[in-house]
Amino acid sequence: HPRNAQNAVALSRALTGPGQVVIHAGQSAGGLAAVLAAVDDEQTIAVLALDLTDANALALEAASDVSVRAFGLFGEARSCNADGNGVEVFDAILDARSIRVVGASHCDFEAPTTRTCSVLCGRTDAERNFVIRALMAAFVSAETGLDPSGADWFTLGGLAFEGLVSENRVVLLR
């Protein structure tokens, strides 16, 4: 996992120049690597984790060193996402927002997923996939300044976010 984070930092440095910004993102163990990379990459402005699974508490250990905004989207706690242990990581990050997508399986955060994932971890759902993609796009748009109104999708009191809550599509964890 630390090597994956180092590779992500190396890739961001190879693809960006001075003054350019990076949002490290990943799903499952990739979310763990994204958190670790965010600590080591000075160009990072935010980190986005999708149903993060934390191995050996590596992300939890690094959480207090995350100095950028963090956004975590999570599925229901099950064995495929280490019983939702990534939520604890986001509880420990100072500037973090975490949201559970109601009914989401670990596979809902993959696009596309595999039959194996669906059999072992739960079937995907087009509506949940749409919510996940919309929240991801809104976060990236808001954090990069491309569309600051994207924050309406993940901020308490935001019209889009409150709509998702009232429709029982998401639950604010933090």
Coordinates of C-alpha atoms in Angstrom, one line a residue, residues 45 101 131 172:
I45 CA -5.5 19.8 -2.6
V101 CA -24.7 5.6 0.1
V131 CA -25.5 8.9 -6.9
L172 CA -24.2 11.9 6.4

